[in-house]
Amino acid sequence: MKILVTGSAGFIGFHLTRRLLMDGAEVVGLDNLNDYYSVALKEARLAELGVRNVPTGKTAFVKSDLFPNFEFVRMDLQDREVLPKLFGQYEFDCVVNLAAQGGVRFSTENPFAFIDSNLVGFANLLECCRHHHVRHFVYASSSSVYGGNTKTPFSEEDRVDAPVSLYAATKKADELMASAYSKLYDMACTGLRFFTVYGPWGRPDMAPMLFADAILNGKEIKVFNQGDLYRDFTYVDDVVEGVCRVMRSLPQPQTDGRRHKIYNIGCSQPVKLMDFIGVMESALGREAKKVFLPMQPGDVYQTYADTTALEKDFGYKPQIGVEEGIRRFAEWRMRQSDLFAKMK
C-alpha cells in the first residue's frame, strides 16, 4: 500500500509515519515545516525517520537513510500547481491528512493562517484525491467541533453547528467538504475527531509539554479556570492504532449513497486538569509552581469522547492510561535536554 501522510513532521503525523514504516508500508510524508512552533523539533522528528538536512525553499524531496520505503517532501498544501504533480508522480492508495494549522487561542489572532491551511489546503487535497482516484481519504477533525456542548460524553450524533473558535469552524467545514465530495464523486472519506493527544515528541504549545518544561525549569505554569477543566487525554500510540485500523477499512455507503464516516477517537475517560498536573509532578519528581487563571476565550470546560462507534466498527479500545502515558512521556522529556536547548 502506498500512503501519503500530510503533516508528517508534526506530532501525530510523525508517530503514524513511523508506525506505518515499521509495518512495511510505502510512505510519502509531506510537511511545509512552518515556524508556528520550533522547526528544530520538527527536524528532530524527521531525523528519527532518517530524514536529514532538508533543503530550504518551497519544495524539496529527501530520501530516508533509515527506511528505504520512505520519502519526505517539503511542500505546501496551498500550492495548487505543485501538489497535483505529486499525486501524478505517485499512485497513492490512501491519503491521511494530518496537516493543519492548530491552536485554538492562536486562531483568534491569526485567522488567515487557519483559512489558508485548514480550508484552502484541505480543498486542494480533496481535488487531488478526486482526480487521481485515491481509494481512501482519512483526515483529522477535532473534538473542538463540539463547541460549548454541555452534554457528555460527546457523540458523533450531537449537533456541531455552534463552534466557539475559528479553528473549530474550519474543522467542521472540512467535515462538510469531505461529505460533499463523497456524495458528488463517490469518494471514500473518513474523518477522525481527535481529543487531547499527548506523548513523546508532542507539540510544545500543548499543555503536557508546557507543564513539563516549566516544572523542569522551575518556572510557573498557567492553570486556566482554576484547574477545573476536564480533558480526554489520549496517549499518542493509542491514537495511531485507531488511525491504522480506520485506514484499512473503507466506509460503507450511507442511505444517500455517500461513503463518508466520522468517528471520535479518544480515551473516553476524562481527567481533571489538576489531577493531570499531579501525575506529571510525580513522574518528573518535582512540584509545579502554579498560577491560577480564569477560563480563556475559545476554551471549553470539558471534552469527553463517546468512542462506542469506533469500538463497534474497529474493535478500538485505548490501552494506555494516564499514569503509564505520562511516565513514558516524562522519561522521554528528561532525555531530550539537548533538543530543548536548541528550541529556546
PDB file of C-alpha atoms in Angstrom, residues 75-255:
ATOM      1  CA  MET A  75       5.626  21.167   0.232  1.00  0.00           C
ATOM      2  CA  ASP A  76       2.723  23.460   0.998  1.00  0.00           C
ATOM      3  CA  LEU A  77      -0.818  22.157   0.570  1.00  0.00           C
ATOM      4  CA  GLN A  78      -1.880  25.575  -0.665  1.00  0.00           C
ATOM      5  CA  ASP A  79       0.296  25.208  -3.778  1.00  0.00           C
ATOM      6  CA  ARG A  80      -2.219  24.295  -6.468  1.00  0.00           C
ATOM      7  CA  GLU A  81       0.470  23.822  -9.112  1.00  0.00           C
ATOM      8  CA  VAL A  82       2.897  21.526  -7.296  1.00  0.00           C
ATOM      9  CA  LEU A  83       0.523  19.360  -5.250  1.00  0.00           C
ATOM     10  CA  PRO A  84      -1.239  17.765  -8.270  1.00  0.00           C
ATOM     11  CA  LYS A  85       2.177  16.886  -9.707  1.00  0.00           C
ATOM     12  CA  LEU A  86       2.980  14.958  -6.539  1.00  0.00           C
ATOM     13  CA  PHE A  87      -0.220  12.953  -6.936  1.00  0.00           C
ATOM     14  CA  GLY A  88       0.642  12.374 -10.580  1.00  0.00           C
ATOM     15  CA  GLN A  89       4.102  11.117  -9.656  1.00  0.00           C
ATOM     16  CA  TYR A  90       2.804   8.616  -7.097  1.00  0.00           C
ATOM     17  CA  GLU A  91      -0.301   6.481  -7.216  1.00  0.00           C
ATOM     18  CA  PHE A  92      -1.470   6.797  -3.638  1.00  0.00           C
ATOM     19  CA  ASP A  93      -3.846   4.173  -2.327  1.00  0.00           C
ATOM     20  CA  CYS A  94      -4.606   6.167   0.817  1.00  0.00           C
ATOM     21  CA  VAL A  95      -4.116   9.758   1.937  1.00  0.00           C
ATOM     22  CA  VAL A  96      -4.058  10.629   5.640  1.00  0.00           C
ATOM     23  CA  ASN A  97      -4.353  14.368   6.131  1.00  0.00           C
ATOM     24  CA  LEU A  98      -2.892  15.433   9.473  1.00  0.00           C
ATOM     25  CA  ALA A  99      -1.564  18.766   8.207  1.00  0.00           C
ATOM     26  CA  ALA A 100      -3.397  21.735   9.670  1.00  0.00           C
ATOM     27  CA  GLN A 101      -2.861  24.992  11.452  1.00  0.00           C
ATOM     28  CA  GLY A 102      -3.567  24.202  15.084  1.00  0.00           C
ATOM     29  CA  GLY A 103      -4.066  26.195  18.254  1.00  0.00           C
ATOM     30  CA  VAL A 104      -7.464  27.382  19.439  1.00  0.00           C
ATOM     31  CA  ARG A 105      -6.057  30.551  21.012  1.00  0.00           C
ATOM     32  CA  PHE A 106      -3.754  31.212  18.042  1.00  0.00           C
ATOM     33  CA  SER A 107      -6.786  31.267  15.734  1.00  0.00           C
ATOM     34  CA  THR A 108      -8.173  34.372  17.446  1.00  0.00           C
ATOM     35  CA  GLU A 109      -5.061  36.341  16.444  1.00  0.00           C
ATOM     36  CA  ASN A 110      -4.112  34.790  13.088  1.00  0.00           C
ATOM     37  CA  PRO A 111      -7.315  33.856  11.249  1.00  0.00           C
ATOM     38  CA  PHE A 112      -5.858  33.745   7.749  1.00  0.00           C
ATOM     39  CA  ALA A 113      -3.312  31.092   8.738  1.00  0.00           C
ATOM     40  CA  PHE A 114      -6.282  28.835   9.503  1.00  0.00           C
ATOM     41  CA  ILE A 115      -8.217  29.763   6.382  1.00  0.00           C
ATOM     42  CA  ASP A 116      -5.210  29.090   4.151  1.00  0.00           C
ATOM     43  CA  SER A 117      -4.136  25.779   5.703  1.00  0.00           C
ATOM     44  CA  ASN A 118      -7.319  24.224   7.038  1.00  0.00           C
ATOM     45  CA  LEU A 119      -9.677  25.263   4.242  1.00  0.00           C
ATOM     46  CA  VAL A 120      -7.690  26.045   1.093  1.00  0.00           C
ATOM     47  CA  GLY A 121      -5.128  23.298   1.679  1.00  0.00           C
ATOM     48  CA  PHE A 122      -7.854  20.817   2.567  1.00  0.00           C
ATOM     49  CA  ALA A 123      -9.826  21.627  -0.591  1.00  0.00           C
ATOM     50  CA  ASN A 124      -6.691  21.174  -2.695  1.00  0.00           C
ATOM     51  CA  LEU A 125      -6.197  17.725  -1.211  1.00  0.00           C
ATOM     52  CA  LEU A 126      -9.781  16.747  -1.934  1.00  0.00           C
ATOM     53  CA  GLU A 127      -9.365  17.809  -5.553  1.00  0.00           C
ATOM     54  CA  CYS A 128      -6.168  15.801  -5.909  1.00  0.00           C
ATOM     55  CA  CYS A 129      -7.766  12.731  -4.355  1.00  0.00           C
ATOM     56  CA  ARG A 130     -10.726  13.073  -6.706  1.00  0.00           C
ATOM     57  CA  HIS A 131      -8.708  13.437  -9.900  1.00  0.00           C
ATOM     58  CA  HIS A 132      -6.198  10.721  -9.005  1.00  0.00           C
ATOM     59  CA  HIS A 133      -8.762   8.207  -7.740  1.00  0.00           C
ATOM     60  CA  VAL A 134      -7.352   7.778  -4.244  1.00  0.00           C
ATOM     61  CA  ARG A 135      -9.033   4.784  -2.640  1.00  0.00           C
ATOM     62  CA  HIS A 136      -9.460   6.243   0.873  1.00  0.00           C
ATOM     63  CA  PHE A 137      -9.093   9.770   2.233  1.00  0.00           C
ATOM     64  CA  VAL A 138      -8.679   9.847   6.025  1.00  0.00           C
ATOM     65  CA  TYR A 139      -8.463  13.231   7.693  1.00  0.00           C
ATOM     66  CA  ALA A 140      -8.061  14.803  11.110  1.00  0.00           C
ATOM     67  CA  SER A 141     -11.010  16.664  12.531  1.00  0.00           C
ATOM     68  CA  SER A 142     -11.141  17.750  16.167  1.00  0.00           C
ATOM     69  CA  SER A 143     -13.147  17.497  19.363  1.00  0.00           C
ATOM     70  CA  SER A 144     -13.325  21.294  19.198  1.00  0.00           C
ATOM     71  CA  VAL A 145     -16.231  20.989  16.739  1.00  0.00           C
ATOM     72  CA  TYR A 146     -18.460  20.186  19.728  1.00  0.00           C
ATOM     73  CA  GLY A 147     -18.084  23.791  20.877  1.00  0.00           C
ATOM     74  CA  GLY A 148     -19.674  24.569  24.210  1.00  0.00           C
ATOM     75  CA  ASN A 149     -21.677  21.357  24.237  1.00  0.00           C
ATOM     76  CA  THR A 150     -22.561  20.544  27.869  1.00  0.00           C
ATOM     77  CA  LYS A 151     -23.901  17.049  27.166  1.00  0.00           C
ATOM     78  CA  THR A 152     -21.284  14.405  27.842  1.00  0.00           C
ATOM     79  CA  PRO A 153     -19.874  12.219  26.554  1.00  0.00           C
ATOM     80  CA  PHE A 154     -19.665  13.876  23.136  1.00  0.00           C
ATOM     81  CA  SER A 155     -21.276  11.714  20.474  1.00  0.00           C
ATOM     82  CA  GLU A 156     -20.861  11.840  16.709  1.00  0.00           C
ATOM     83  CA  GLU A 157     -24.625  12.326  16.572  1.00  0.00           C
ATOM     84  CA  ASP A 158     -24.524  15.565  18.584  1.00  0.00           C
ATOM     85  CA  ARG A 159     -25.107  18.917  16.864  1.00  0.00           C
ATOM     86  CA  VAL A 160     -21.868  20.680  15.975  1.00  0.00           C
ATOM     87  CA  ASP A 161     -23.115  23.928  14.455  1.00  0.00           C
ATOM     88  CA  ALA A 162     -22.051  26.323  17.224  1.00  0.00           C
ATOM     89  CA  PRO A 163     -18.218  26.485  17.209  1.00  0.00           C
ATOM     90  CA  VAL A 164     -16.535  28.710  19.792  1.00  0.00           C
ATOM     91  CA  SER A 165     -13.312  29.236  17.823  1.00  0.00           C
ATOM     92  CA  LEU A 166     -12.289  29.751  14.211  1.00  0.00           C
ATOM     93  CA  TYR A 167     -10.155  26.622  14.467  1.00  0.00           C
ATOM     94  CA  ALA A 168     -13.278  24.602  15.314  1.00  0.00           C
ATOM     95  CA  ALA A 169     -15.203  26.240  12.469  1.00  0.00           C
ATOM     96  CA  THR A 170     -12.524  25.239   9.943  1.00  0.00           C
ATOM     97  CA  LYS A 171     -12.585  21.654  11.176  1.00  0.00           C
ATOM     98  CA  LYS A 172     -16.356  21.470  10.837  1.00  0.00           C
ATOM     99  CA  ALA A 173     -16.064  22.966   7.363  1.00  0.00           C
ATOM    100  CA  ASP A 174     -13.583  20.218   6.466  1.00  0.00           C
ATOM    101  CA  GLU A 175     -16.101  17.591   7.515  1.00  0.00           C
ATOM    102  CA  LEU A 176     -18.769  19.194   5.330  1.00  0.00           C
ATOM    103  CA  MET A 177     -16.445  19.464   2.327  1.00  0.00           C
ATOM    104  CA  ALA A 178     -15.393  15.819   2.644  1.00  0.00           C
ATOM    105  CA  SER A 179     -19.035  14.765   2.906  1.00  0.00           C
ATOM    106  CA  ALA A 180     -19.934  16.740  -0.219  1.00  0.00           C
ATOM    107  CA  TYR A 181     -17.032  15.266  -2.213  1.00  0.00           C
ATOM    108  CA  SER A 182     -18.040  11.792  -1.108  1.00  0.00           C
ATOM    109  CA  LYS A 183     -21.551  12.375  -2.407  1.00  0.00           C
ATOM    110  CA  LEU A 184     -20.583  14.148  -5.625  1.00  0.00           C
ATOM    111  CA  TYR A 185     -17.632  12.000  -6.682  1.00  0.00           C
ATOM    112  CA  ASP A 186     -18.164   8.694  -4.848  1.00  0.00           C
ATOM    113  CA  MET A 187     -15.085   9.241  -2.701  1.00  0.00           C
ATOM    114  CA  ALA A 188     -14.455   7.157   0.427  1.00  0.00           C
ATOM    115  CA  CYS A 189     -13.701   9.614   3.241  1.00  0.00           C
ATOM    116  CA  THR A 190     -13.291   9.100   6.987  1.00  0.00           C
ATOM    117  CA  GLY A 191     -12.941  11.946   9.492  1.00  0.00           C
ATOM    118  CA  LEU A 192     -11.451  11.457  12.950  1.00  0.00           C
ATOM    119  CA  ARG A 193     -12.339  13.843  15.748  1.00  0.00           C
ATOM    120  CA  PHE A 194      -9.198  13.768  17.869  1.00  0.00           C
ATOM    121  CA  PHE A 195      -9.432  14.576  21.548  1.00  0.00           C
ATOM    122  CA  THR A 196      -6.469  15.768  23.646  1.00  0.00           C
ATOM    123  CA  VAL A 197      -3.462  13.759  22.418  1.00  0.00           C
ATOM    124  CA  TYR A 198      -0.206  13.635  24.361  1.00  0.00           C
ATOM    125  CA  GLY A 199       3.055  11.696  24.425  1.00  0.00           C
ATOM    126  CA  PRO A 200       6.724  11.867  23.369  1.00  0.00           C
ATOM    127  CA  TRP A 201       7.568  14.332  20.585  1.00  0.00           C
ATOM    128  CA  GLY A 202       4.411  16.329  21.364  1.00  0.00           C
ATOM    129  CA  ARG A 203       3.700  19.909  20.382  1.00  0.00           C
ATOM    130  CA  PRO A 204       5.442  22.483  22.607  1.00  0.00           C
ATOM    131  CA  ASP A 205       2.354  24.704  22.672  1.00  0.00           C
ATOM    132  CA  MET A 206       0.185  21.979  24.215  1.00  0.00           C
ATOM    133  CA  ALA A 207      -0.373  21.655  27.959  1.00  0.00           C
ATOM    134  CA  PRO A 208       1.705  18.487  28.629  1.00  0.00           C
ATOM    135  CA  MET A 209       4.825  19.954  27.021  1.00  0.00           C
ATOM    136  CA  LEU A 210       4.279  23.380  28.572  1.00  0.00           C
ATOM    137  CA  PHE A 211       3.817  21.852  32.010  1.00  0.00           C
ATOM    138  CA  ALA A 212       6.865  19.580  31.746  1.00  0.00           C
ATOM    139  CA  ASP A 213       9.129  22.380  30.537  1.00  0.00           C
ATOM    140  CA  ALA A 214       8.010  24.721  33.304  1.00  0.00           C
ATOM    141  CA  ILE A 215       8.289  22.102  36.061  1.00  0.00           C
ATOM    142  CA  LEU A 216      11.773  21.012  34.984  1.00  0.00           C
ATOM    143  CA  ASN A 217      12.985  24.601  34.759  1.00  0.00           C
ATOM    144  CA  GLY A 218      11.351  25.929  37.919  1.00  0.00           C
ATOM    145  CA  LYS A 219       9.007  28.213  36.002  1.00  0.00           C
ATOM    146  CA  GLU A 220       5.365  28.966  36.656  1.00  0.00           C
ATOM    147  CA  ILE A 221       2.627  27.105  34.830  1.00  0.00           C
ATOM    148  CA  LYS A 222      -0.656  28.699  33.851  1.00  0.00           C
ATOM    149  CA  VAL A 223      -3.639  26.770  35.151  1.00  0.00           C
ATOM    150  CA  PHE A 224      -6.801  28.035  33.495  1.00  0.00           C
ATOM    151  CA  ASN A 225     -10.235  28.058  35.137  1.00  0.00           C
ATOM    152  CA  GLN A 226      -8.517  27.407  38.465  1.00  0.00           C
ATOM    153  CA  GLY A 227      -7.679  23.905  37.229  1.00  0.00           C
ATOM    154  CA  ASP A 228     -11.357  22.985  36.999  1.00  0.00           C
ATOM    155  CA  LEU A 229     -11.187  21.663  33.431  1.00  0.00           C
ATOM    156  CA  TYR A 230     -11.588  18.131  32.155  1.00  0.00           C
ATOM    157  CA  ARG A 231      -9.831  16.687  29.117  1.00  0.00           C
ATOM    158  CA  ASP A 232      -9.996  13.294  27.450  1.00  0.00           C
ATOM    159  CA  PHE A 233      -6.216  12.804  27.437  1.00  0.00           C
ATOM    160  CA  THR A 234      -5.290  10.105  24.914  1.00  0.00           C
ATOM    161  CA  TYR A 235      -1.809   8.643  24.536  1.00  0.00           C
ATOM    162  CA  VAL A 236      -0.435   9.022  21.021  1.00  0.00           C
ATOM    163  CA  ASP A 237       0.207   5.290  20.452  1.00  0.00           C
ATOM    164  CA  ASP A 238      -3.478   4.592  21.106  1.00  0.00           C
ATOM    165  CA  VAL A 239      -4.457   7.278  18.610  1.00  0.00           C
ATOM    166  CA  VAL A 240      -2.122   5.853  15.964  1.00  0.00           C
ATOM    167  CA  GLU A 241      -3.568   2.388  16.477  1.00  0.00           C
ATOM    168  CA  GLY A 242      -7.039   3.787  15.866  1.00  0.00           C
ATOM    169  CA  VAL A 243      -5.939   5.599  12.708  1.00  0.00           C
ATOM    170  CA  CYS A 244      -4.286   2.464  11.324  1.00  0.00           C
ATOM    171  CA  ARG A 245      -7.435   0.426  11.854  1.00  0.00           C
ATOM    172  CA  VAL A 246      -9.593   3.040  10.143  1.00  0.00           C
ATOM    173  CA  MET A 247      -7.242   3.308   7.164  1.00  0.00           C
ATOM    174  CA  ARG A 248      -7.619  -0.363   6.323  1.00  0.00           C
ATOM    175  CA  SER A 249     -11.415  -0.284   6.018  1.00  0.00           C
ATOM    176  CA  LEU A 250     -13.498   1.768   3.598  1.00  0.00           C
ATOM    177  CA  PRO A 251     -16.674   3.372   4.963  1.00  0.00           C
ATOM    178  CA  GLN A 252     -19.853   1.700   3.800  1.00  0.00           C
ATOM    179  CA  PRO A 253     -22.340   3.711   1.688  1.00  0.00           C
ATOM    180  CA  GLN A 254     -24.954   5.590   3.703  1.00  0.00           C
ATOM    181  CA  THR A 255     -28.640   5.660   2.748  1.00  0.00           C
TER     182      THR A 255
END
